[in-house]
Amino acid sequence: MAPESTPKKEKKDKKRKSEAADLAPVAPEPIAPAEGTASAEAVAMEVDGEKALKKQKKEKKEKRKSLAGGEGGGEAPAETADEKKSEFTVPLDAISPIASPLAGRKLSKKLFKTVKRASKARQLKRGVKEVVKALRKGEKGLLLLASNITPVDVISHLPLLAEEAVGVEYCWVLSKEELGQAAGTKRATSCVLISSAPAKRPTPKDGSAAKAGPSAEDLAELKSSLEEVVEEVKKLESPAAIAF
């Protein structure tokens, strides 16, 4: 039979338990790292990373909603594929010292659009060989040269040919990569000639029907665009007219 607990014994047991609780190790409270320390920066980066992840998930969700809205007959995203492409940057030391007159960024965009239209209308000569051949044949138009071609000797004679030719204007653009992209090639292009007159389509020798040429609308757009950029290129004779 177990002995009955007395009030005195219960009091002693309570005292032992309270002493044991006082002696038990207490977990230290977390101390915030001081500002400017590596620990503080790590904590800040962790917090920023979590925020960025949440923001990214939110943006993806909104993008899915906008795309779903576009498929359902809503407005399509305004951003086009051409606008998404990153622009090429050219270091100052890569620009040829003879690159004058040099088109600014605003005019360059207009020039590249005109090059695309000329390529579509098949009124574009690409590369040194084609350009030289066209100039010697007396073709008129606009000659564009890339300022970051190395060595520049490969195209240094073209400005002189353009000056000697009748009805040919020329100017330099910053990037050979952008010029090649506008001309519809995967490789960089040193120069292009936008012909002002439509190319004559040869008749097939086998008597078959000739391939359909560019539409009248395409030709009209090219003519209007070419006349506009040629007028702006003529104003580039003064260095003050070059603006980036």
JSON list of N, CA and C in Angstrom, two decimals, residues 194-221:
[
{"chain": "A", "resi": 194, "resn": "ILE", "atom": "N", "xyz": [20.29, 50.44, -101.42]},
{"chain": "A", "resi": 194, "resn": "ILE", "atom": "CA", "xyz": [18.84, 50.43, -101.66]},
{"chain": "A", "resi": 194, "resn": "ILE", "atom": "C", "xyz": [18.61, 51.09, -103.01]},
{"chain": "A", "resi": 195, "resn": "SER", "atom": "N", "xyz": [18.20, 50.30, -103.99]},
{"chain": "A", "resi": 195, "resn": "SER", "atom": "CA", "xyz": [17.99, 50.82, -105.34]},
{"chain": "A", "resi": 195, "resn": "SER", "atom": "C", "xyz": [16.68, 51.61, -105.40]},
{"chain": "A", "resi": 196, "resn": "SER", "atom": "N", "xyz": [16.72, 52.74, -106.09]},
{"chain": "A", "resi": 196, "resn": "SER", "atom": "CA", "xyz": [15.52, 53.57, -106.20]},
{"chain": "A", "resi": 196, "resn": "SER", "atom": "C", "xyz": [14.58, 53.09, -107.29]},
{"chain": "A", "resi": 197, "resn": "ALA", "atom": "N", "xyz": [15.10, 52.29, -108.23]},
{"chain": "A", "resi": 197, "resn": "ALA", "atom": "CA", "xyz": [14.27, 51.78, -109.33]},
{"chain": "A", "resi": 197, "resn": "ALA", "atom": "C", "xyz": [14.03, 50.29, -109.14]},
{"chain": "A", "resi": 198, "resn": "PRO", "atom": "N", "xyz": [12.79, 49.82, -109.44]},
{"chain": "A", "resi": 198, "resn": "PRO", "atom": "CA", "xyz": [12.50, 48.38, -109.32]},
{"chain": "A", "resi": 198, "resn": "PRO", "atom": "C", "xyz": [13.38, 47.56, -110.26]},
{"chain": "A", "resi": 199, "resn": "ALA", "atom": "N", "xyz": [13.80, 46.41, -109.77]},
{"chain": "A", "resi": 199, "resn": "ALA", "atom": "CA", "xyz": [14.66, 45.54, -110.58]},
{"chain": "A", "resi": 199, "resn": "ALA", "atom": "C", "xyz": [13.84, 44.89, -111.70]},
{"chain": "A", "resi": 200, "resn": "LYS", "atom": "N", "xyz": [14.48, 44.75, -112.87]},
{"chain": "A", "resi": 200, "resn": "LYS", "atom": "CA", "xyz": [13.82, 44.10, -114.00]},
{"chain": "A", "resi": 200, "resn": "LYS", "atom": "C", "xyz": [13.84, 42.59, -113.78]},
{"chain": "A", "resi": 201, "resn": "ARG", "atom": "N", "xyz": [12.68, 41.99, -113.94]},
{"chain": "A", "resi": 201, "resn": "ARG", "atom": "CA", "xyz": [12.57, 40.55, -113.72]},
{"chain": "A", "resi": 201, "resn": "ARG", "atom": "C", "xyz": [12.78, 39.82, -115.05]},
{"chain": "A", "resi": 202, "resn": "PRO", "atom": "N", "xyz": [13.81, 38.96, -115.12]},
{"chain": "A", "resi": 202, "resn": "PRO", "atom": "CA", "xyz": [14.08, 38.25, -116.38]},
{"chain": "A", "resi": 202, "resn": "PRO", "atom": "C", "xyz": [12.99, 37.23, -116.72]},
{"chain": "A", "resi": 203, "resn": "THR", "atom": "N", "xyz": [12.74, 37.05, -118.01]},
{"chain": "A", "resi": 203, "resn": "THR", "atom": "CA", "xyz": [11.75, 36.06, -118.45]},
{"chain": "A", "resi": 203, "resn": "THR", "atom": "C", "xyz": [12.40, 34.69, -118.46]},
{"chain": "A", "resi": 204, "resn": "PRO", "atom": "N", "xyz": [11.77, 33.68, -117.87]},
{"chain": "A", "resi": 204, "resn": "PRO", "atom": "CA", "xyz": [12.34, 32.33, -117.86]},
{"chain": "A", "resi": 204, "resn": "PRO", "atom": "C", "xyz": [12.60, 31.82, -119.27]},
{"chain": "A", "resi": 205, "resn": "LYS", "atom": "N", "xyz": [13.75, 31.16, -119.46]},
{"chain": "A", "resi": 205, "resn": "LYS", "atom": "CA", "xyz": [14.12, 30.66, -120.79]},
{"chain": "A", "resi": 205, "resn": "LYS", "atom": "C", "xyz": [13.24, 29.50, -121.24]},
{"chain": "A", "resi": 206, "resn": "ASP", "atom": "N", "xyz": [12.70, 28.77, -120.28]},
{"chain": "A", "resi": 206, "resn": "ASP", "atom": "CA", "xyz": [11.88, 27.61, -120.64]},
{"chain": "A", "resi": 206, "resn": "ASP", "atom": "C", "xyz": [10.45, 27.99, -121.04]},
{"chain": "A", "resi": 207, "resn": "GLY", "atom": "N", "xyz": [10.16, 29.30, -121.06]},
{"chain": "A", "resi": 207, "resn": "GLY", "atom": "CA", "xyz": [8.84, 29.76, -121.48]},
{"chain": "A", "resi": 207, "resn": "GLY", "atom": "C", "xyz": [7.79, 29.73, -120.40]},
{"chain": "A", "resi": 208, "resn": "SER", "atom": "N", "xyz": [8.15, 29.33, -119.18]},
{"chain": "A", "resi": 208, "resn": "SER", "atom": "CA", "xyz": [7.18, 29.30, -118.08]},
{"chain": "A", "resi": 208, "resn": "SER", "atom": "C", "xyz": [6.89, 30.73, -117.59]},
{"chain": "A", "resi": 209, "resn": "ALA", "atom": "N", "xyz": [5.83, 30.86, -116.83]},
{"chain": "A", "resi": 209, "resn": "ALA", "atom": "CA", "xyz": [5.43, 32.17, -116.35]},
{"chain": "A", "resi": 209, "resn": "ALA", "atom": "C", "xyz": [6.43, 32.69, -115.31]},
{"chain": "A", "resi": 210, "resn": "ALA", "atom": "N", "xyz": [6.69, 33.98, -115.37]},
{"chain": "A", "resi": 210, "resn": "ALA", "atom": "CA", "xyz": [7.63, 34.60, -114.43]},
{"chain": "A", "resi": 210, "resn": "ALA", "atom": "C", "xyz": [7.02, 34.64, -113.03]},
{"chain": "A", "resi": 211, "resn": "LYS", "atom": "N", "xyz": [7.89, 34.61, -112.03]},
{"chain": "A", "resi": 211, "resn": "LYS", "atom": "CA", "xyz": [7.43, 34.66, -110.64]},
{"chain": "A", "resi": 211, "resn": "LYS", "atom": "C", "xyz": [6.82, 36.02, -110.34]},
{"chain": "A", "resi": 212, "resn": "ALA", "atom": "N", "xyz": [5.83, 36.01, -109.50]},
{"chain": "A", "resi": 212, "resn": "ALA", "atom": "CA", "xyz": [5.16, 37.26, -109.15]},
{"chain": "A", "resi": 212, "resn": "ALA", "atom": "C", "xyz": [6.11, 38.20, -108.42]},
{"chain": "A", "resi": 213, "resn": "GLY", "atom": "N", "xyz": [6.12, 39.46, -108.82]},
{"chain": "A", "resi": 213, "resn": "GLY", "atom": "CA", "xyz": [7.00, 40.45, -108.21]},
{"chain": "A", "resi": 213, "resn": "GLY", "atom": "C", "xyz": [6.33, 41.11, -107.01]},
{"chain": "A", "resi": 214, "resn": "PRO", "atom": "N", "xyz": [6.99, 42.10, -106.44]},
{"chain": "A", "resi": 214, "resn": "PRO", "atom": "CA", "xyz": [6.40, 42.81, -105.29]},
{"chain": "A", "resi": 214, "resn": "PRO", "atom": "C", "xyz": [5.13, 43.55, -105.70]},
{"chain": "A", "resi": 215, "resn": "SER", "atom": "N", "xyz": [4.24, 43.71, -104.75]},
{"chain": "A", "resi": 215, "resn": "SER", "atom": "CA", "xyz": [2.97, 44.38, -105.03]},
{"chain": "A", "resi": 215, "resn": "SER", "atom": "C", "xyz": [3.18, 45.88, -105.20]},
{"chain": "A", "resi": 216, "resn": "ALA", "atom": "N", "xyz": [2.21, 46.53, -105.82]},
{"chain": "A", "resi": 216, "resn": "ALA", "atom": "CA", "xyz": [2.28, 47.98, -106.03]},
{"chain": "A", "resi": 216, "resn": "ALA", "atom": "C", "xyz": [2.30, 48.71, -104.69]},
{"chain": "A", "resi": 217, "resn": "GLU", "atom": "N", "xyz": [1.63, 48.14, -103.71]},
{"chain": "A", "resi": 217, "resn": "GLU", "atom": "CA", "xyz": [1.60, 48.76, -102.38]},
{"chain": "A", "resi": 217, "resn": "GLU", "atom": "C", "xyz": [2.98, 48.74, -101.73]},
{"chain": "A", "resi": 218, "resn": "ASP", "atom": "N", "xyz": [3.69, 47.59, -101.86]},
{"chain": "A", "resi": 218, "resn": "ASP", "atom": "CA", "xyz": [5.04, 47.47, -101.31]},
{"chain": "A", "resi": 218, "resn": "ASP", "atom": "C", "xyz": [6.00, 48.46, -101.98]},
{"chain": "A", "resi": 219, "resn": "LEU", "atom": "N", "xyz": [5.87, 48.59, -103.29]},
{"chain": "A", "resi": 219, "resn": "LEU", "atom": "CA", "xyz": [6.73, 49.51, -104.04]},
{"chain": "A", "resi": 219, "resn": "LEU", "atom": "C", "xyz": [6.47, 50.97, -103.64]},
{"chain": "A", "resi": 220, "resn": "ALA", "atom": "N", "xyz": [5.19, 51.29, -103.44]},
{"chain": "A", "resi": 220, "resn": "ALA", "atom": "CA", "xyz": [4.83, 52.65, -103.06]},
{"chain": "A", "resi": 220, "resn": "ALA", "atom": "C", "xyz": [5.35, 52.99, -101.67]},
{"chain": "A", "resi": 221, "resn": "GLU", "atom": "N", "xyz": [5.26, 52.03, -100.73]},
{"chain": "A", "resi": 221, "resn": "GLU", "atom": "CA", "xyz": [5.77, 52.23, -99.37]},
{"chain": "A", "resi": 221, "resn": "GLU", "atom": "C", "xyz": [7.28, 52.43, -99.38]}
]
